[in-house]
Short mmCIF file of C-alpha atoms and ligand atoms in Angstrom, two decimals:
data_model
loop_
_atom_site.label_atom_id
_atom_site.label_comp_id
_atom_site.label_asym_id
_atom_site.label_seq_id
_atom_site.Cartn_x
_atom_site.Cartn_y
_atom_site.Cartn_z
CA MET A 21 -65.73 -48.61 -125.52
CA THR A 22 -63.07 -48.37 -128.13
CA PRO A 23 -61.15 -45.20 -128.55
CA PRO A 24 -60.96 -43.33 -131.89
CA MET A 25 -58.32 -44.80 -134.08
CA PRO A 26 -56.28 -42.45 -136.33
CA SER A 27 -54.66 -44.77 -138.88
CA ASN A 28 -52.10 -42.53 -140.48
CA GLN A 29 -50.65 -40.78 -137.40
CA GLY A 30 -46.96 -39.75 -138.19
CA ALA A 31 -46.22 -40.16 -141.82
CA LEU A 32 -48.83 -38.46 -144.11
CA LYS A 33 -50.54 -40.61 -146.64
CA MET A 34 -50.74 -38.85 -150.01
CA PRO A 35 -52.90 -37.38 -151.18
CA VAL A 36 -54.26 -36.28 -147.76
CA TYR A 37 -57.97 -37.46 -147.73
CA LEU A 38 -60.35 -34.61 -146.70
CA ASP A 39 -63.34 -35.83 -148.70
CA ASN A 40 -65.28 -37.66 -146.04
CA HIS A 41 -68.75 -36.61 -147.32
CA ALA A 42 -68.05 -38.39 -150.53
CA THR A 43 -67.04 -41.56 -148.80
CA THR A 44 -65.08 -42.80 -145.77
CA ARG A 45 -62.51 -45.43 -145.31
CA CYS A 46 -63.86 -48.56 -143.88
CA ASP A 47 -62.83 -48.96 -140.39
CA PRO A 48 -60.60 -51.96 -139.79
CA ARG A 49 -62.84 -53.21 -137.02
CA VAL A 50 -65.64 -53.26 -139.56
CA VAL A 51 -63.58 -55.29 -141.96
CA GLU A 52 -62.66 -57.68 -139.35
CA VAL A 53 -66.25 -58.64 -138.64
CA MET A 54 -67.05 -58.83 -142.31
CA LEU A 55 -64.43 -61.32 -143.33
CA PRO A 56 -65.79 -64.48 -141.90
CA TYR A 57 -69.03 -63.86 -143.78
CA LEU A 58 -67.15 -64.11 -147.15
CA THR A 59 -65.53 -67.48 -145.95
CA GLU A 60 -66.87 -69.89 -143.27
CA VAL A 61 -70.20 -68.31 -142.69
CA PHE A 62 -71.24 -68.14 -146.36
CA GLY A 63 -74.89 -69.30 -145.91
CA ASN A 64 -77.99 -67.68 -147.27
CA ALA A 65 -79.71 -65.90 -144.60
CA GLY A 66 -82.87 -67.23 -145.93
CA SER A 67 -81.92 -70.93 -145.59
CA ARG A 68 -84.07 -72.25 -142.60
CA ASN A 69 -82.97 -75.90 -142.86
CA HIS A 70 -79.26 -75.76 -141.75
CA ALA A 71 -76.70 -74.33 -139.62
CA TYR A 72 -75.20 -72.26 -142.55
CA GLY A 73 -78.28 -70.43 -142.95
CA TRP A 74 -78.97 -69.99 -139.29
CA ALA A 75 -75.44 -68.49 -138.63
CA ALA A 76 -75.93 -65.93 -141.64
CA GLN A 77 -79.35 -64.99 -140.28
CA GLU A 78 -77.89 -64.49 -136.85
CA GLY A 79 -75.32 -62.04 -138.39
CA VAL A 80 -78.04 -60.18 -140.14
CA GLU A 81 -80.27 -59.92 -136.94
CA LEU A 82 -77.38 -58.64 -134.89
CA ALA A 83 -76.65 -55.93 -137.45
CA ARG A 84 -80.49 -55.00 -137.61
CA GLU A 85 -80.14 -54.44 -133.74
CA GLN A 86 -77.00 -52.40 -134.14
CA THR A 87 -78.42 -50.16 -136.94
CA ALA A 88 -81.76 -49.79 -134.94
CA ALA A 89 -79.83 -48.68 -132.00
CA MET A 90 -78.11 -45.87 -134.02
CA LEU A 91 -81.67 -44.48 -134.79
CA GLY A 92 -83.21 -45.20 -131.37
CA ALA A 93 -85.41 -47.59 -133.19
CA ASP A 94 -86.86 -51.05 -132.94
CA PRO A 95 -85.00 -53.78 -135.13
CA LYS A 96 -88.35 -54.48 -136.84
CA GLU A 97 -88.35 -50.97 -138.30
CA ILE A 98 -85.16 -51.51 -140.35
CA VAL A 99 -85.13 -52.56 -143.88
CA PHE A 100 -81.75 -53.31 -145.53
CA THR A 101 -81.05 -51.91 -148.93
CA SER A 102 -78.16 -51.50 -151.32
CA GLY A 103 -77.29 -47.95 -150.13
CA ALA A 104 -78.93 -44.60 -149.45
CA THR A 105 -79.64 -43.98 -153.04
CA GLU A 106 -82.06 -47.04 -152.97
CA SER A 107 -83.29 -46.02 -149.61
CA ASP A 108 -84.24 -42.55 -150.81
CA ASN A 109 -85.82 -44.00 -153.90
CA LEU A 110 -87.79 -46.56 -152.03
CA ALA A 111 -89.07 -43.94 -149.50
CA VAL A 112 -90.14 -41.38 -152.03
CA LEU A 113 -91.36 -43.74 -154.89
CA GLY A 114 -92.75 -46.35 -152.37
CA VAL A 115 -94.90 -43.84 -150.48
CA ALA A 116 -96.05 -42.05 -153.69
CA ARG A 117 -97.05 -45.16 -155.63
CA PHE A 118 -98.84 -46.80 -152.57
CA TYR A 119 -100.75 -43.64 -151.56
CA LYS A 120 -101.46 -42.15 -155.07
CA ASP A 121 -105.15 -42.47 -154.59
CA LYS A 122 -105.07 -40.41 -151.43
CA GLY A 123 -103.03 -37.39 -153.05
CA ARG A 124 -100.43 -36.65 -155.45
CA HIS A 125 -98.49 -33.91 -153.95
CA ILE A 126 -94.92 -34.16 -152.42
CA ILE A 127 -92.82 -31.54 -150.78
CA THR A 128 -89.00 -31.49 -150.73
CA SER A 129 -86.27 -28.89 -150.86
CA ASN A 130 -84.10 -27.75 -153.78
CA ILE A 131 -80.84 -28.90 -152.26
CA GLU A 132 -81.67 -32.54 -151.57
CA HIS A 133 -79.37 -35.22 -152.71
CA LYS A 134 -80.08 -36.43 -156.42
CA ALA A 135 -81.37 -39.56 -155.15
CA VAL A 136 -84.32 -37.69 -153.77
CA LEU A 137 -84.47 -34.97 -156.44
CA ASP A 138 -84.40 -37.34 -159.38
CA ALA A 139 -86.89 -39.65 -157.84
CA CYS A 140 -89.19 -36.64 -157.52
CA HIS A 141 -88.54 -35.78 -161.20
CA ALA A 142 -89.53 -39.31 -162.10
CA LEU A 143 -92.72 -38.98 -160.21
CA GLU A 144 -93.69 -35.81 -162.14
CA LYS A 145 -93.67 -37.98 -165.24
CA GLU A 146 -96.28 -40.22 -163.44
CA GLY A 147 -98.57 -37.30 -162.73
CA PHE A 148 -97.38 -36.24 -159.24
CA GLU A 149 -96.94 -32.62 -158.32
CA ILE A 150 -93.77 -31.70 -156.47
CA THR A 151 -93.04 -28.55 -154.32
CA TYR A 152 -89.18 -27.85 -154.34
CA LEU A 153 -88.94 -25.53 -151.27
CA PRO A 154 -86.19 -22.91 -151.52
CA VAL A 155 -83.67 -22.99 -148.75
CA ASP A 156 -82.52 -19.63 -147.14
CA LYS A 157 -79.11 -18.17 -147.67
CA GLU A 158 -77.70 -20.36 -145.10
CA GLY A 159 -79.20 -23.46 -146.77
CA LEU A 160 -81.93 -24.13 -144.05
CA ILE A 161 -85.60 -25.18 -144.40
CA SER A 162 -87.92 -23.77 -141.68
CA PRO A 163 -90.92 -25.73 -140.17
CA GLU A 164 -93.12 -22.71 -141.22
CA GLN A 165 -92.17 -23.20 -144.74
CA VAL A 166 -93.21 -26.71 -144.70
CA ARG A 167 -96.58 -25.92 -142.82
CA GLU A 168 -97.55 -23.44 -145.47
CA ALA A 169 -96.74 -25.66 -148.37
CA ILE A 170 -98.69 -28.69 -147.06
CA ARG A 171 -102.06 -29.09 -148.93
CA PRO A 172 -105.06 -31.50 -148.53
CA ASP A 173 -103.39 -33.81 -151.23
CA THR A 174 -99.93 -33.80 -149.78
CA ILE A 175 -98.84 -37.43 -149.03
CA LEU A 176 -95.07 -37.01 -148.30
CA VAL A 177 -92.49 -34.44 -147.02
CA SER A 178 -88.81 -35.29 -147.71
CA ILE A 179 -86.27 -33.00 -146.19
CA MET A 180 -82.75 -33.97 -145.47
CA TRP A 181 -81.17 -34.00 -142.04
CA ALA A 182 -77.77 -32.59 -142.94
CA ASN A 183 -76.68 -31.56 -146.42
CA ASN A 184 -73.60 -33.44 -148.05
CA GLU A 185 -72.05 -30.25 -149.63
CA ILE A 186 -72.47 -27.50 -147.06
CA GLY A 187 -73.08 -29.54 -143.99
CA THR A 188 -76.30 -27.55 -143.00
CA VAL A 189 -78.27 -29.24 -140.34
CA ASN A 190 -82.19 -28.88 -140.62
CA PRO A 191 -84.48 -28.56 -137.67
CA ILE A 192 -85.78 -32.18 -138.32
CA ALA A 193 -87.68 -32.74 -135.04
CA GLU A 194 -89.77 -29.44 -135.76
CA ILE A 195 -90.42 -30.22 -139.33
CA GLY A 196 -91.52 -33.67 -138.39
CA ALA A 197 -93.95 -32.19 -135.82
CA VAL A 198 -95.45 -30.04 -138.43
CA CYS A 199 -95.86 -33.07 -140.71
CA HIS A 200 -97.58 -35.18 -138.04
CA ASP A 201 -99.70 -32.38 -136.87
CA LYS A 202 -100.89 -32.26 -140.49
CA GLY A 203 -101.09 -35.93 -140.97
CA VAL A 204 -98.40 -36.11 -143.68
CA LEU A 205 -95.62 -38.74 -143.85
CA PHE A 206 -92.12 -37.45 -143.22
CA HIS A 207 -89.00 -38.87 -144.72
CA THR A 208 -85.50 -37.52 -144.05
CA ASP A 209 -82.22 -38.38 -145.74
CA GLY A 210 -80.18 -38.87 -142.57
CA VAL A 211 -77.01 -40.13 -144.40
CA GLN A 212 -74.56 -37.30 -143.38
CA GLY A 213 -75.73 -36.86 -139.82
CA PHE A 214 -75.17 -40.41 -138.42
CA GLY A 215 -71.94 -40.64 -136.36
CA ARG A 216 -71.69 -37.04 -136.17
CA LEU A 217 -74.84 -35.82 -134.33
CA PRO A 218 -77.18 -37.84 -131.92
CA PHE A 219 -80.43 -39.17 -133.36
CA ASP A 220 -83.70 -40.49 -131.91
CA ALA A 221 -86.38 -41.61 -134.21
CA LYS A 222 -89.24 -40.95 -131.88
CA ALA A 223 -87.90 -37.56 -130.75
CA MET A 224 -87.20 -36.55 -134.30
CA ASN A 225 -90.76 -37.23 -135.35
CA VAL A 226 -89.72 -39.12 -138.47
CA ASP A 227 -91.54 -41.85 -140.47
CA LEU A 228 -88.79 -42.87 -142.92
CA VAL A 229 -85.03 -42.33 -142.59
CA SER A 230 -82.23 -43.26 -145.24
CA VAL A 231 -78.88 -44.60 -144.05
CA SER A 232 -75.74 -45.33 -145.91
CA GLY A 233 -73.01 -47.73 -144.92
CA HIS A 234 -70.05 -46.09 -146.60
CA LYS A 235 -70.50 -42.59 -145.17
CA ILE A 236 -70.13 -43.95 -141.55
CA TYR A 237 -66.94 -45.97 -142.06
CA GLY A 238 -68.69 -49.03 -143.32
CA PRO A 239 -68.65 -50.77 -146.62
CA LYS A 240 -70.10 -49.33 -150.04
CA GLY A 241 -73.15 -50.90 -151.50
CA ILE A 242 -75.19 -51.19 -148.21
CA GLY A 243 -77.76 -49.11 -146.59
CA ALA A 244 -80.94 -49.11 -144.73
CA LEU A 245 -84.39 -47.51 -144.61
CA TYR A 246 -86.06 -46.99 -141.22
CA VAL A 247 -89.76 -47.51 -141.67
CA ARG A 248 -91.67 -46.34 -138.46
CA ARG A 249 -94.01 -49.03 -137.00
CA GLY A 250 -97.32 -48.30 -135.26
CA ARG A 251 -100.20 -45.98 -136.10
CA PRO A 252 -100.87 -44.77 -138.66
CA ARG A 253 -99.18 -47.77 -140.36
CA ILE A 254 -96.79 -47.02 -143.26
CA ARG A 255 -97.24 -48.90 -146.45
CA LEU A 256 -94.60 -48.87 -149.25
CA GLU A 257 -94.98 -50.04 -152.85
CA PRO A 258 -91.78 -52.15 -153.35
CA MET A 259 -89.47 -51.54 -156.24
CA LEU A 260 -87.96 -55.04 -156.29
CA PHE A 261 -89.91 -58.19 -156.56
CA GLY A 262 -88.86 -61.73 -155.77
CA GLY A 263 -87.98 -63.79 -152.67
CA GLY A 264 -90.04 -61.34 -150.35
CA GLN A 265 -87.02 -60.71 -147.95
CA GLU A 266 -87.30 -57.79 -145.65
CA ARG A 267 -91.04 -58.41 -145.10
CA GLY A 268 -91.57 -58.02 -148.97
CA ILE A 269 -90.51 -54.52 -148.98
CA ARG A 270 -87.07 -55.29 -150.50
CA SER A 271 -86.64 -58.70 -152.15
CA GLY A 272 -83.19 -60.03 -152.90
CA THR A 273 -80.76 -62.28 -151.04
CA HIS A 274 -79.34 -60.53 -148.12
CA ALA A 275 -75.84 -59.25 -148.61
CA VAL A 276 -74.71 -60.75 -145.16
CA HIS A 277 -71.16 -59.55 -145.16
CA GLN A 278 -72.24 -56.09 -146.26
CA ILE A 279 -75.02 -55.94 -143.62
CA VAL A 280 -72.80 -57.25 -140.94
CA GLY A 281 -70.39 -54.45 -141.75
CA LEU A 282 -73.18 -51.86 -141.73
CA GLY A 283 -74.14 -53.07 -138.26
CA LYS A 284 -70.64 -52.76 -136.85
CA ALA A 285 -70.21 -49.27 -138.48
CA ALA A 286 -73.44 -48.18 -136.88
CA GLU A 287 -72.24 -49.54 -133.50
CA LEU A 288 -69.02 -47.57 -133.76
CA SER A 289 -71.00 -44.43 -134.89
CA VAL A 290 -72.84 -44.36 -131.77
CA GLU A 291 -69.71 -44.71 -129.74
CA ALA A 292 -68.16 -41.87 -131.73
CA LEU A 293 -70.74 -39.52 -130.15
CA THR A 294 -69.46 -40.03 -126.65
CA ASN A 295 -65.74 -41.32 -126.85
CA GLY A 296 -64.27 -38.01 -127.90
CA GLU A 297 -64.09 -38.67 -131.70
CA ILE A 298 -66.53 -35.97 -132.59
CA GLU A 299 -64.93 -33.29 -130.44
CA ARG A 300 -61.57 -34.29 -131.96
CA VAL A 301 -62.78 -34.05 -135.64
CA LYS A 302 -64.63 -30.93 -134.81
CA GLY A 303 -61.42 -29.44 -133.39
CA LEU A 304 -59.65 -30.25 -136.59
CA ARG A 305 -62.41 -28.61 -138.67
CA ASP A 306 -62.38 -25.42 -136.46
CA ARG A 307 -58.64 -25.11 -136.62
CA LEU A 308 -58.69 -25.64 -140.43
CA TRP A 309 -61.06 -22.75 -140.74
CA ASP A 310 -59.45 -20.54 -138.16
CA GLU A 311 -55.99 -20.76 -139.86
CA LEU A 312 -57.26 -20.51 -143.40
CA ARG A 313 -59.07 -17.27 -142.26
CA ALA A 314 -56.14 -15.94 -140.57
CA ASN A 315 -53.99 -16.44 -143.69
CA ILE A 316 -56.18 -15.80 -146.53
CA ASP A 317 -58.45 -12.80 -147.34
CA GLU A 318 -61.36 -12.81 -149.64
CA LEU A 319 -62.38 -16.07 -148.12
CA TYR A 320 -66.26 -16.81 -147.93
CA LEU A 321 -68.04 -19.57 -145.84
CA ASN A 322 -70.88 -21.23 -147.55
CA GLY A 323 -73.82 -22.43 -145.40
CA SER A 324 -74.49 -21.80 -141.81
CA TRP A 325 -71.76 -21.94 -139.09
CA GLU A 326 -74.12 -22.60 -136.23
CA HIS A 327 -76.34 -25.16 -137.92
CA ARG A 328 -73.63 -27.24 -139.29
CA LEU A 329 -72.06 -30.76 -139.21
CA PRO A 330 -69.02 -30.72 -137.02
CA ASN A 331 -66.86 -32.19 -139.74
CA ASN A 332 -67.73 -29.99 -142.63
CA LEU A 333 -66.25 -26.81 -144.16
CA ASN A 334 -67.34 -25.33 -147.40
CA ALA A 335 -65.68 -22.00 -148.41
CA SER A 336 -65.09 -19.94 -151.60
CA PHE A 337 -61.51 -18.71 -152.46
CA ALA A 338 -62.34 -15.68 -154.42
CA TYR A 339 -60.19 -15.13 -157.48
CA CYS A 340 -58.84 -18.63 -157.47
CA GLU A 341 -60.55 -20.25 -160.50
CA GLY A 342 -61.88 -23.74 -159.75
CA GLU A 343 -60.01 -25.89 -162.01
CA ALA A 344 -56.64 -24.18 -161.54
CA MET A 345 -57.11 -24.39 -157.81
CA MET A 346 -57.82 -28.10 -157.97
CA MET A 347 -54.67 -28.67 -160.05
CA ALA A 348 -52.63 -26.65 -157.58
CA ILE A 349 -53.74 -28.70 -154.61
CA LYS A 350 -53.66 -32.15 -156.10
CA GLU A 351 -51.91 -33.28 -152.98
CA LEU A 352 -55.33 -32.76 -151.08
CA ALA A 353 -58.31 -35.03 -151.84
CA VAL A 354 -61.12 -32.56 -151.55
CA SER A 355 -64.28 -31.73 -153.76
CA SER A 356 -64.89 -28.54 -155.66
CA GLY A 357 -68.15 -26.84 -156.29
CA SER A 358 -66.98 -26.05 -159.81
CA ALA A 359 -68.38 -27.55 -162.84
CA CYS A 360 -65.11 -28.92 -164.26
CA THR A 361 -64.98 -31.85 -161.74
CA SER A 362 -68.53 -33.18 -162.30
CA ALA A 363 -70.45 -34.39 -165.24
CA SER A 364 -72.71 -31.30 -165.52
CA LEU A 365 -71.58 -27.91 -166.73
CA GLU A 366 -73.45 -25.99 -164.03
CA PRO A 367 -71.52 -25.12 -160.81
CA SER A 368 -72.96 -26.85 -157.65
CA TYR A 369 -76.82 -26.59 -157.64
CA VAL A 370 -76.53 -26.40 -153.84
CA LEU A 371 -74.44 -23.34 -153.70
CA ARG A 372 -76.60 -21.59 -156.42
CA ALA A 373 -79.59 -22.40 -154.33
CA LEU A 374 -78.01 -20.43 -151.42
CA GLY A 375 -77.55 -17.37 -153.73
CA VAL A 376 -73.89 -17.86 -154.08
CA THR A 377 -72.81 -16.08 -157.33
CA GLU A 378 -71.64 -18.22 -160.14
CA ASP A 379 -68.20 -16.87 -159.73
CA LEU A 380 -67.89 -17.69 -156.12
CA ALA A 381 -69.44 -21.05 -156.48
CA HIS A 382 -66.62 -21.93 -159.11
CA THR A 383 -63.98 -21.15 -156.40
CA SER A 384 -65.55 -23.32 -153.56
CA ILE A 385 -64.06 -26.20 -151.90
CA ARG A 386 -65.74 -28.72 -149.65
CA PHE A 387 -63.64 -30.36 -146.88
CA GLY A 388 -64.94 -33.26 -145.05
CA LEU A 389 -62.95 -34.20 -141.89
CA GLY A 390 -63.29 -37.78 -140.38
CA ARG A 391 -62.20 -40.35 -138.03
CA PHE A 392 -58.88 -41.09 -139.56
CA ASN A 393 -57.65 -37.50 -140.05
CA THR A 394 -55.01 -36.05 -137.88
CA ASP A 395 -53.40 -32.77 -136.74
CA ALA A 396 -50.81 -33.18 -139.33
CA ASP A 397 -53.26 -33.57 -142.14
CA VAL A 398 -54.71 -30.08 -141.14
CA ASP A 399 -51.31 -28.49 -140.83
CA PHE A 400 -50.47 -29.84 -144.43
CA ALA A 401 -53.76 -28.55 -145.90
CA VAL A 402 -53.55 -25.04 -144.35
CA LYS A 403 -49.80 -24.59 -145.55
CA LEU A 404 -50.52 -25.89 -149.04
CA ILE A 405 -53.78 -23.88 -149.60
CA THR A 406 -52.24 -20.77 -148.29
CA GLU A 407 -49.31 -21.07 -150.59
CA LYS A 408 -51.26 -22.02 -153.71
CA VAL A 409 -54.02 -19.27 -153.20
CA GLY A 410 -51.27 -16.63 -152.82
CA TRP A 411 -49.60 -17.90 -156.08
CA LEU A 412 -52.85 -18.04 -158.07
CA ARG A 413 -53.84 -14.60 -156.92
CA GLU A 414 -50.57 -13.20 -157.97
CA MET A 415 -51.52 -13.99 -161.39
CA SER A 416 -54.95 -12.61 -161.14
CA PRO A 417 -55.60 -9.19 -162.55
CA LEU A 418 -58.95 -9.04 -160.92
CA TYR A 419 -57.55 -9.65 -157.42
CA GLU A 420 -54.87 -7.04 -158.05
CA MET A 421 -57.61 -4.49 -159.01
CA VAL A 422 -59.62 -5.29 -155.81
CA LYS A 423 -56.46 -4.77 -153.83
CA GLU A 424 -55.91 -1.33 -155.32
CA GLY A 425 -59.34 -0.45 -154.09
CA ILE A 426 -61.28 -0.65 -157.53
CA ASP A 427 -64.81 -1.69 -157.20
CA LEU A 428 -65.21 -4.30 -159.77
CA LYS A 429 -69.01 -3.57 -160.17
CA SER A 430 -68.21 -0.16 -161.35
CA VAL A 431 -65.92 -1.25 -164.23
CA SER A 432 -67.37 -1.37 -167.65
CA TRP A 433 -65.80 -4.34 -169.31
CA THR A 434 -67.03 -3.78 -172.87
CA ALA A 435 -64.75 -2.08 -175.34
CA HIS A 436 -66.03 1.13 -176.83
C1 PLP B 18 -73.88 -40.40 -150.22
C2 PLP B 18 -75.29 -39.75 -150.07
C3 PLP B 18 -76.36 -40.51 -150.57
C4 PLP B 18 -76.21 -41.78 -151.55
O1 PLP B 18 -75.78 -42.92 -150.66
P1 PLP B 18 -75.28 -44.26 -151.40
O2 PLP B 18 -75.19 -45.19 -150.20
O3 PLP B 18 -73.79 -43.81 -151.96
O4 PLP B 18 -76.20 -44.66 -152.48
C5 PLP B 18 -77.66 -40.01 -150.39
N1 PLP B 18 -77.78 -38.90 -149.65
C6 PLP B 18 -76.74 -38.21 -149.12
C7 PLP B 18 -76.97 -36.93 -148.34
C8 PLP B 18 -75.49 -38.62 -149.41
O5 PLP B 18 -74.45 -37.96 -149.00
#
C-alpha cells in the first residue's frame, strides 16, 4: 500500500488550500496512469476490431473494477458519467421519468446539492410532487422522518450521505432500510463521503449512488452512478441517446483517460481509509478547531460535531462580516457562507436550513482539509485567522457593546 503523500511539506504554497470540498488536487499517481491514454493508448473503447480499441477497453474495465471496489459493488453496477452533477440528474430524472406511471412523488432534503434540488425543481414542472424534508439544527435527516413522508405514490427517496458545506453525515443504512421496507428506490449523493468514510453498497441499503472524480483526488469531468443489480430491477430513462454505451443508460464515447483516472483515484481512496491518511487529516482538522477555539471567542460551530466528515470544519466568526473577512484572509483558499462570494444574494441555503441566523451565516467559513495539507498549513491558518479576527473586531462597534455586557437584543436601533 502507498503511504499518504503530502506535496507541499516544508515551504507553504500560497494561498494555502483548505477548500477540499470544492475540489481536490489530482494525485500525481492518478495523473501518471492517465497520461498514456492521451498518447499511445488513444483508441475508442468501443472499437472491437483492433488492438487500439481493446487496450482502451481494458483501461475502462479495470477502472470499473476499481470504482466498484470503492463501493463494495459489482463492476456491472457502475455507469460512468461526466461527473456527479450528471449522476445526480440521471438518478433523479431517470427514475422519475421511467416510473412516472407508478407514482409521481419524490422525497429529498432541503440541504441537498443543487444537482439534486434543481433536478427536483425541473420535475415539479413535469407534474411531479416533491417533499423537501427539513433537516434538524445539526443538519441531519432521520429515518423516522423518511418513513412518515413515504406515500403509496412515492417512487424515489434521495438523501445525501455527507453534506458538502457542513460535513454532516446522514444515517444512510437506516434510511435505506426504511425505503426498502416500503418498496421505494433510494438514491444517495455519496460524493463527499468517499475516501473519508467506509462504504458498502449492500450494508448501506442503497439502490443508486453518485460519485465524483475531482472530490477524491481524481480528474474533473468524470463521475459514476452506481445502479444496483438484482431484484427488484432498477430501470432508468436515459438522458443521452446515441451509441448505447454503458448498457444504453449513458451514451457517449468513453472518456478513457478520465475514467482510468477515476479508477486510480477510487483505489487510492480505499487505501486512504486504512493507511493512516484519514487519521492524519482528522488530526489536522481537530487541531484547527481546538486552536481557533482557544484563541477566539464568539465562535460558533455549524452542523454536528459527532456526525461529521473527518476533514470538515464550518464555523461562524461573529462580528466579522463575510466579505471583509474573506478579503482579510486572502492567503487562505476557503469558502464563505456569505452571499458575496456566490452568484445568489442569499447566504448559504444550507446554513439557513439549520436555523443559523442570517447574521451568523454571513460570517461563516468552510474549511476542507485534505490529503495534501500539512501541519504547517494549519499553523498558518490559525495564526492568520486569529490575527485578522482580532483586527476586524477592534473595528466593530457591535462586538465592543457585547464585550461591555450589553444585550444587543434589548437595544432599540430606531431613532426617535
Ligand atoms: C461537487 C459535488 C457535486 C457535483 O459534482 P461534479 O462532479 O462537480 O459535477 C454533487 N454533489 C456534491 C455533494 C458535491 O460536493
